[in-house]
Amino acid sequence: MRRFTALRGATLTALALSTALTAAPARAHTARPLGIDHCTATACHFDVPPGTYDVTVRLGAATASATRTTGETRRTLLPETAVPAGGHATRSFTVDVRTAEGEPTGPDGTPGLDLAFGGSAPALDAIRVTPAGHARRILLIGDSTVCDQPADPYSGWGQQLPQYLREGLSVANHADSGESTVTYLQDPRLWAAVRPLIRPGDLVLVQLAHNDKTTDEATYRANLETLVAGIRDRGGQPVLVTPVVRRWFNADGTLDNDTALLVNGLGVDHPAVIRSVAAAEDVPLIDLTAKTKQLVESLGPEASKALYLYNEKRDNTHTSVHGATVFAGLVRDELLARHLVPKGRVRV
C-alpha cells in the first residue's frame, strides 16, 4: 500500500455532497454509494472488488484550495483544481480497479480503490463512489512509455490520460515495461489475459515498438495484425498508435535519425509499418510519432529536456510526469479529432 503524507492546508469535513453522497458502510459488493467516512485528509480507501467505478468529488474549503486527484498506481484522475475561499467545485470521473493494480507483470498492489488528494493546497469536502453502469473503456496495450509506472520520476502517457476524461469513460492500462510485440503476445500475463477482458465497444489502443529492436519487418507486421484481429474478434475497436519519439537531436536541431524515429537495427521503420498496417486493415491511426516529433523539435534541445528524464536520469526515452501529461494531451486531441470518443466525455 502506498503511504500518504499529510499536506498542510488539507481539510476534510463530513458534509454530504447531497443525499446521494451520504456515506454508506463499506461492503465489497454493495451498490450503495461509499463516501467520506472512508477517507483521511489526503487519502481514501474503498473496499471494492475489481471493476469500474464512478467517483464524484466536491473540492473546496473556507480557505482557497488547489487539489490534484490521483489513484491506484499513481494515475492522475483529475488535474490540480483551484477553488476560491468558501467555494466548491464538483468533478466526476470513472476509474478502473484491477489486479494487478499497475503493470500486468508487476505486484498485485492494494485490494480495493485507493485515491489520494495532493496539490498545493488540497481540500476534499465530500465524495461518492458507486459501480459504473455502462461506462465505455479505453484499454491500452503498450510498453514503458505508456504504462502505469510504479515510482517517481517515471510516468507513462497512459498513466496521465485519465485526467482528460469525464465520468462514463475510463482507462484500463495494460501496458507493461520492456515489452515488444513478440513478448506481449507470448507472455500469458499479457495478451492472453487482456484479450478476454475486451468488451464490445471498447477502444483498444496499441503502441508497441520501442522494444522491437531485433524484430524483423515481416514478424512485426504479423504481430500487429494478430493484435488487430484479436481485438476485433472480441468486438473491440483497435486503434494503432505510432511510438513517441526519442529525444535524440541531429546537429541541425531535427529528429530525423533512426534512434529518434524508432528504426531498429535491422532497418525496420516501426512507425512506417504501423501506418501501413493501419491503412491495410482499415484501423484508426494516431500518429504519435509525428505529433511528438513536431512538439520536441519546436521546443529544441534544451526546453525538450523537461518532457523526458534527461535531467534526472540522462534518459531520452522515458517521460517525466510533465512530459507524459503533455503526450497524453496529444492522444486526447487525436481521439477527439478522429471522433473515437464523444466530446462530452473529454476534458479540453
GROMACS .gro file of N, CA and C in nm, residues 146-220:
model
  225
  146VAL      N    1   0.406   0.401  -2.201
  146VAL     CA    2   0.260   0.407  -2.191
  146VAL      C    3   0.211   0.366  -2.051
  147CYS      N    4   0.282   0.277  -1.984
  147CYS     CA    5   0.229   0.206  -1.868
  147CYS      C    6   0.212   0.293  -1.743
  148ASP      N    7   0.144   0.236  -1.643
  148ASP     CA    8   0.134   0.297  -1.510
  148ASP      C    9   0.265   0.270  -1.437
  149GLN      N   10   0.357   0.365  -1.444
  149GLN     CA   11   0.488   0.348  -1.382
  149GLN      C   12   0.474   0.349  -1.229
  150PRO      N   13   0.542   0.258  -1.158
  150PRO     CA   14   0.522   0.245  -1.014
  150PRO      C   15   0.590   0.352  -0.929
  151ALA      N   16   0.690   0.423  -0.982
  151ALA     CA   17   0.766   0.512  -0.894
  151ALA      C   18   0.813   0.637  -0.968
  152ASP      N   19   0.824   0.746  -0.894
  152ASP     CA   20   0.884   0.869  -0.947
  152ASP      C   21   1.029   0.842  -0.987
  153PRO      N   22   1.082   0.916  -1.084
  153PRO     CA   23   1.018   1.026  -1.157
  153PRO      C   24   0.950   0.981  -1.286
  154TYR      N   25   0.936   0.851  -1.305
  154TYR     CA   26   0.882   0.797  -1.430
  154TYR      C   27   0.730   0.811  -1.439
  155SER      N   28   0.683   0.826  -1.562
  155SER     CA   29   0.538   0.822  -1.587
  155SER      C   30   0.516   0.789  -1.734
  156GLY      N   31   0.417   0.703  -1.761
  156GLY     CA   32   0.376   0.675  -1.898
  156GLY      C   33   0.258   0.763  -1.936
  157TRP      N   34   0.241   0.787  -2.067
  157TRP     CA   35   0.131   0.875  -2.106
  157TRP      C   36  -0.006   0.814  -2.074
  158GLY      N   37  -0.013   0.680  -2.071
  158GLY     CA   38  -0.139   0.616  -2.033
  158GLY      C   39  -0.176   0.641  -1.888
  159GLN      N   40  -0.076   0.667  -1.805
  159GLN     CA   41  -0.096   0.696  -1.663
  159GLN      C   42  -0.157   0.835  -1.644
  160GLN      N   43  -0.135   0.921  -1.740
  160GLN     CA   44  -0.185   1.060  -1.731
  160GLN      C   45  -0.312   1.083  -1.813
  161LEU      N   46  -0.347   0.988  -1.898
  161LEU     CA   47  -0.465   1.006  -1.983
  161LEU      C   48  -0.596   1.019  -1.906
  162PRO      N   49  -0.617   0.949  -1.791
  162PRO     CA   50  -0.747   0.959  -1.723
  162PRO      C   51  -0.789   1.100  -1.684
  163GLN      N   52  -0.695   1.189  -1.657
  163GLN     CA   53  -0.731   1.325  -1.615
  163GLN      C   54  -0.804   1.403  -1.723
  164TYR      N   55  -0.794   1.356  -1.848
  164TYR     CA   56  -0.859   1.423  -1.959
  164TYR      C   57  -0.999   1.369  -1.988
  165LEU      N   58  -1.043   1.270  -1.911
  165LEU     CA   59  -1.171   1.204  -1.939
  165LEU      C   60  -1.271   1.231  -1.828
  166ARG      N   61  -1.397   1.243  -1.867
  166ARG     CA   62  -1.505   1.264  -1.771
  166ARG      C   63  -1.572   1.133  -1.735
  167GLU      N   64  -1.664   1.141  -1.640
  167GLU     CA   65  -1.740   1.022  -1.600
  167GLU      C   66  -1.805   0.956  -1.720
  168GLY      N   67  -1.798   0.823  -1.724
  168GLY     CA   68  -1.855   0.748  -1.834
  168GLY      C   69  -1.753   0.696  -1.932
  169LEU      N   70  -1.626   0.734  -1.912
  169LEU     CA   71  -1.518   0.688  -1.999
  169LEU      C   72  -1.395   0.663  -1.912
  170SER      N   73  -1.348   0.538  -1.909
  170SER     CA   74  -1.237   0.502  -1.821
  170SER      C   75  -1.119   0.450  -1.901
  171VAL      N   76  -1.002   0.447  -1.836
  171VAL     CA   77  -0.880   0.392  -1.895
  171VAL      C   78  -0.841   0.267  -1.819
  172ALA      N   79  -0.824   0.155  -1.891
  172ALA     CA   80  -0.771   0.032  -1.834
  172ALA      C   81  -0.634   0.010  -1.897
  173ASN      N   82  -0.530   0.045  -1.823
  173ASN     CA   83  -0.395   0.049  -1.878
  173ASN      C   84  -0.325  -0.086  -1.857
  174HIS      N   85  -0.313  -0.163  -1.964
  174HIS     CA   86  -0.248  -0.294  -1.959
  174HIS      C   87  -0.111  -0.291  -2.026
  175ALA      N   88  -0.054  -0.171  -2.040
  175ALA     CA   89   0.082  -0.159  -2.091
  175ALA      C   90   0.180  -0.209  -1.987
  176ASP      N   91   0.298  -0.254  -2.032
  176ASP     CA   92   0.394  -0.317  -1.943
  176ASP      C   93   0.536  -0.283  -1.988
  177SER      N   94   0.620  -0.248  -1.892
  177SER     CA   95   0.757  -0.208  -1.924
  177SER      C   96   0.835  -0.320  -1.993
  178GLY      N   97   0.913  -0.281  -2.092
  178GLY     CA   98   1.005  -0.374  -2.156
  178GLY      C   99   0.945  -0.463  -2.262
  179GLU      N  100   0.817  -0.444  -2.295
  179GLU     CA  101   0.752  -0.537  -2.388
  179GLU      C  102   0.765  -0.494  -2.534
  180SER      N  103   0.781  -0.593  -2.619
  180SER     CA  104   0.775  -0.577  -2.764
  180SER      C  105   0.648  -0.644  -2.813
  181THR      N  106   0.623  -0.638  -2.944
  181THR     CA  107   0.508  -0.712  -2.997
  181THR      C  108   0.526  -0.862  -2.974
  182VAL      N  109   0.651  -0.907  -2.979
  182VAL     CA  110   0.681  -1.050  -2.960
  182VAL      C  111   0.649  -1.093  -2.817
  183THR      N  112   0.704  -1.022  -2.719
  183THR     CA  113   0.687  -1.063  -2.579
  183THR      C  114   0.545  -1.039  -2.530
  184TYR      N  115   0.479  -0.934  -2.582
  184TYR     CA  116   0.342  -0.909  -2.538
  184TYR      C  117   0.249  -1.024  -2.580
  185LEU      N  118   0.272  -1.075  -2.698
  185LEU     CA  119   0.191  -1.187  -2.745
  185LEU      C  120   0.228  -1.319  -2.676
  186GLN      N  121   0.353  -1.334  -2.635
  186GLN     CA  122   0.398  -1.460  -2.578
  186GLN      C  123   0.369  -1.475  -2.430
  187ASP      N  124   0.375  -1.367  -2.354
  187ASP     CA  125   0.362  -1.375  -2.208
  187ASP      C  126   0.215  -1.399  -2.171
  188PRO      N  127   0.183  -1.508  -2.101
  188PRO     CA  128   0.043  -1.538  -2.066
  188PRO      C  129  -0.020  -1.434  -1.975
  189ARG      N  130   0.061  -1.350  -1.909
  189ARG     CA  131   0.007  -1.244  -1.823
  189ARG      C  132  -0.036  -1.122  -1.904
  190LEU      N  133  -0.003  -1.122  -2.032
  190LEU     CA  134  -0.030  -1.004  -2.114
  190LEU      C  135  -0.143  -1.031  -2.213
  191TRP      N  136  -0.113  -1.055  -2.342
  191TRP     CA  137  -0.219  -1.066  -2.441
  191TRP      C  138  -0.323  -1.172  -2.406
  192ALA      N  139  -0.278  -1.289  -2.361
  192ALA     CA  140  -0.373  -1.396  -2.328
  192ALA      C  141  -0.465  -1.357  -2.213
  193ALA      N  142  -0.418  -1.269  -2.125
  193ALA     CA  143  -0.501  -1.224  -2.012
  193ALA      C  144  -0.586  -1.103  -2.049
  194VAL      N  145  -0.535  -1.018  -2.135
  194VAL     CA  146  -0.607  -0.895  -2.171
  194VAL      C  147  -0.718  -0.921  -2.271
  195ARG      N  148  -0.691  -1.007  -2.369
  195ARG     CA  149  -0.789  -1.029  -2.477
  195ARG      C  150  -0.927  -1.069  -2.425
  196PRO      N  151  -0.940  -1.160  -2.325
  196PRO     CA  152  -1.075  -1.194  -2.277
  196PRO      C  153  -1.146  -1.080  -2.206
  197LEU      N  154  -1.071  -0.977  -2.166
  197LEU     CA  155  -1.132  -0.864  -2.095
  197LEU      C  156  -1.199  -0.766  -2.190
  198ILE      N  157  -1.166  -0.773  -2.318
  198ILE     CA  158  -1.219  -0.677  -2.416
  198ILE      C  159  -1.367  -0.701  -2.435
  199ARG      N  160  -1.445  -0.591  -2.423
  199ARG     CA  161  -1.590  -0.599  -2.440
  199ARG      C  162  -1.629  -0.527  -2.569
  200PRO      N  163  -1.743  -0.564  -2.628
  200PRO     CA  164  -1.790  -0.492  -2.747
  200PRO      C  165  -1.798  -0.342  -2.719
  201GLY      N  166  -1.742  -0.264  -2.810
  201GLY     CA  167  -1.745  -0.119  -2.797
  201GLY      C  168  -1.622  -0.059  -2.732
  202ASP      N  169  -1.539  -0.143  -2.669
  202ASP     CA  170  -1.417  -0.091  -2.609
  202ASP      C  171  -1.321  -0.041  -2.717
  203LEU      N  172  -1.255   0.071  -2.688
  203LEU     CA  173  -1.143   0.115  -2.770
  203LEU      C  174  -1.017   0.047  -2.717
  204VAL      N  175  -0.934  -0.005  -2.805
  204VAL     CA  176  -0.809  -0.068  -2.761
  204VAL      C  177  -0.694  -0.002  -2.838
  205LEU      N  178  -0.616   0.079  -2.767
  205LEU     CA  179  -0.504   0.149  -2.827
  205LEU      C  180  -0.377   0.065  -2.812
  206VAL      N  181  -0.307   0.045  -2.923
  206VAL     CA  182  -0.187  -0.039  -2.925
  206VAL      C  183  -0.067   0.045  -2.966
  207GLN      N  184   0.032   0.058  -2.873
  207GLN     CA  185   0.158   0.125  -2.906
  207GLN      C  186   0.274   0.037  -2.859
  208LEU      N  187   0.325  -0.042  -2.949
  208LEU     CA  188   0.440  -0.130  -2.921
  208LEU      C  189   0.543  -0.112  -3.033
  209ALA      N  190   0.663  -0.070  -2.996
  209ALA     CA  191   0.770  -0.053  -3.095
  209ALA      C  192   0.906  -0.036  -3.030
  210HIS      N  193   0.913   0.036  -2.918
  210HIS     CA  194   1.041   0.071  -2.858
  210HIS      C  195   1.130  -0.051  -2.831
  211ASN      N  196   1.070  -0.165  -2.799
  211ASN     CA  197   1.148  -0.283  -2.762
  211ASN      C  198   1.155  -0.388  -2.872
  212ASP      N  199   1.103  -0.355  -2.990
  212ASP     CA  200   1.113  -0.446  -3.104
  212ASP      C  201   1.245  -0.422  -3.178
  213LYS      N  202   1.354  -0.419  -3.103
  213LYS     CA  203   1.484  -0.383  -3.159
  213LYS      C  204   1.543  -0.489  -3.250
  214THR      N  205   1.500  -0.614  -3.231
  214THR     CA  206   1.552  -0.723  -3.314
  214THR      C  207   1.441  -0.795  -3.389
  215THR      N  208   1.325  -0.733  -3.399
  215THR     CA  209   1.210  -0.793  -3.468
  215THR      C  210   1.217  -0.757  -3.617
  216ASP      N  211   1.214  -0.857  -3.703
  216ASP     CA  212   1.217  -0.829  -3.847
  216ASP      C  213   1.081  -0.775  -3.891
  217GLU      N  214   1.079  -0.714  -4.008
  217GLU     CA  215   0.958  -0.644  -4.053
  217GLU      C  216   0.840  -0.738  -4.071
  218ALA      N  217   0.861  -0.855  -4.128
  218ALA     CA  218   0.751  -0.948  -4.151
  218ALA      C  219   0.688  -0.992  -4.018
  219THR      N  220   0.772  -1.018  -3.919
  219THR     CA  221   0.721  -1.059  -3.788
  219THR      C  222   0.648  -0.944  -3.719
  220TYR      N  223   0.707  -0.827  -3.728
  220TYR     CA  224   0.645  -0.710  -3.664
  220TYR      C  225   0.507  -0.682  -3.724
   0.00000   0.00000   0.00000
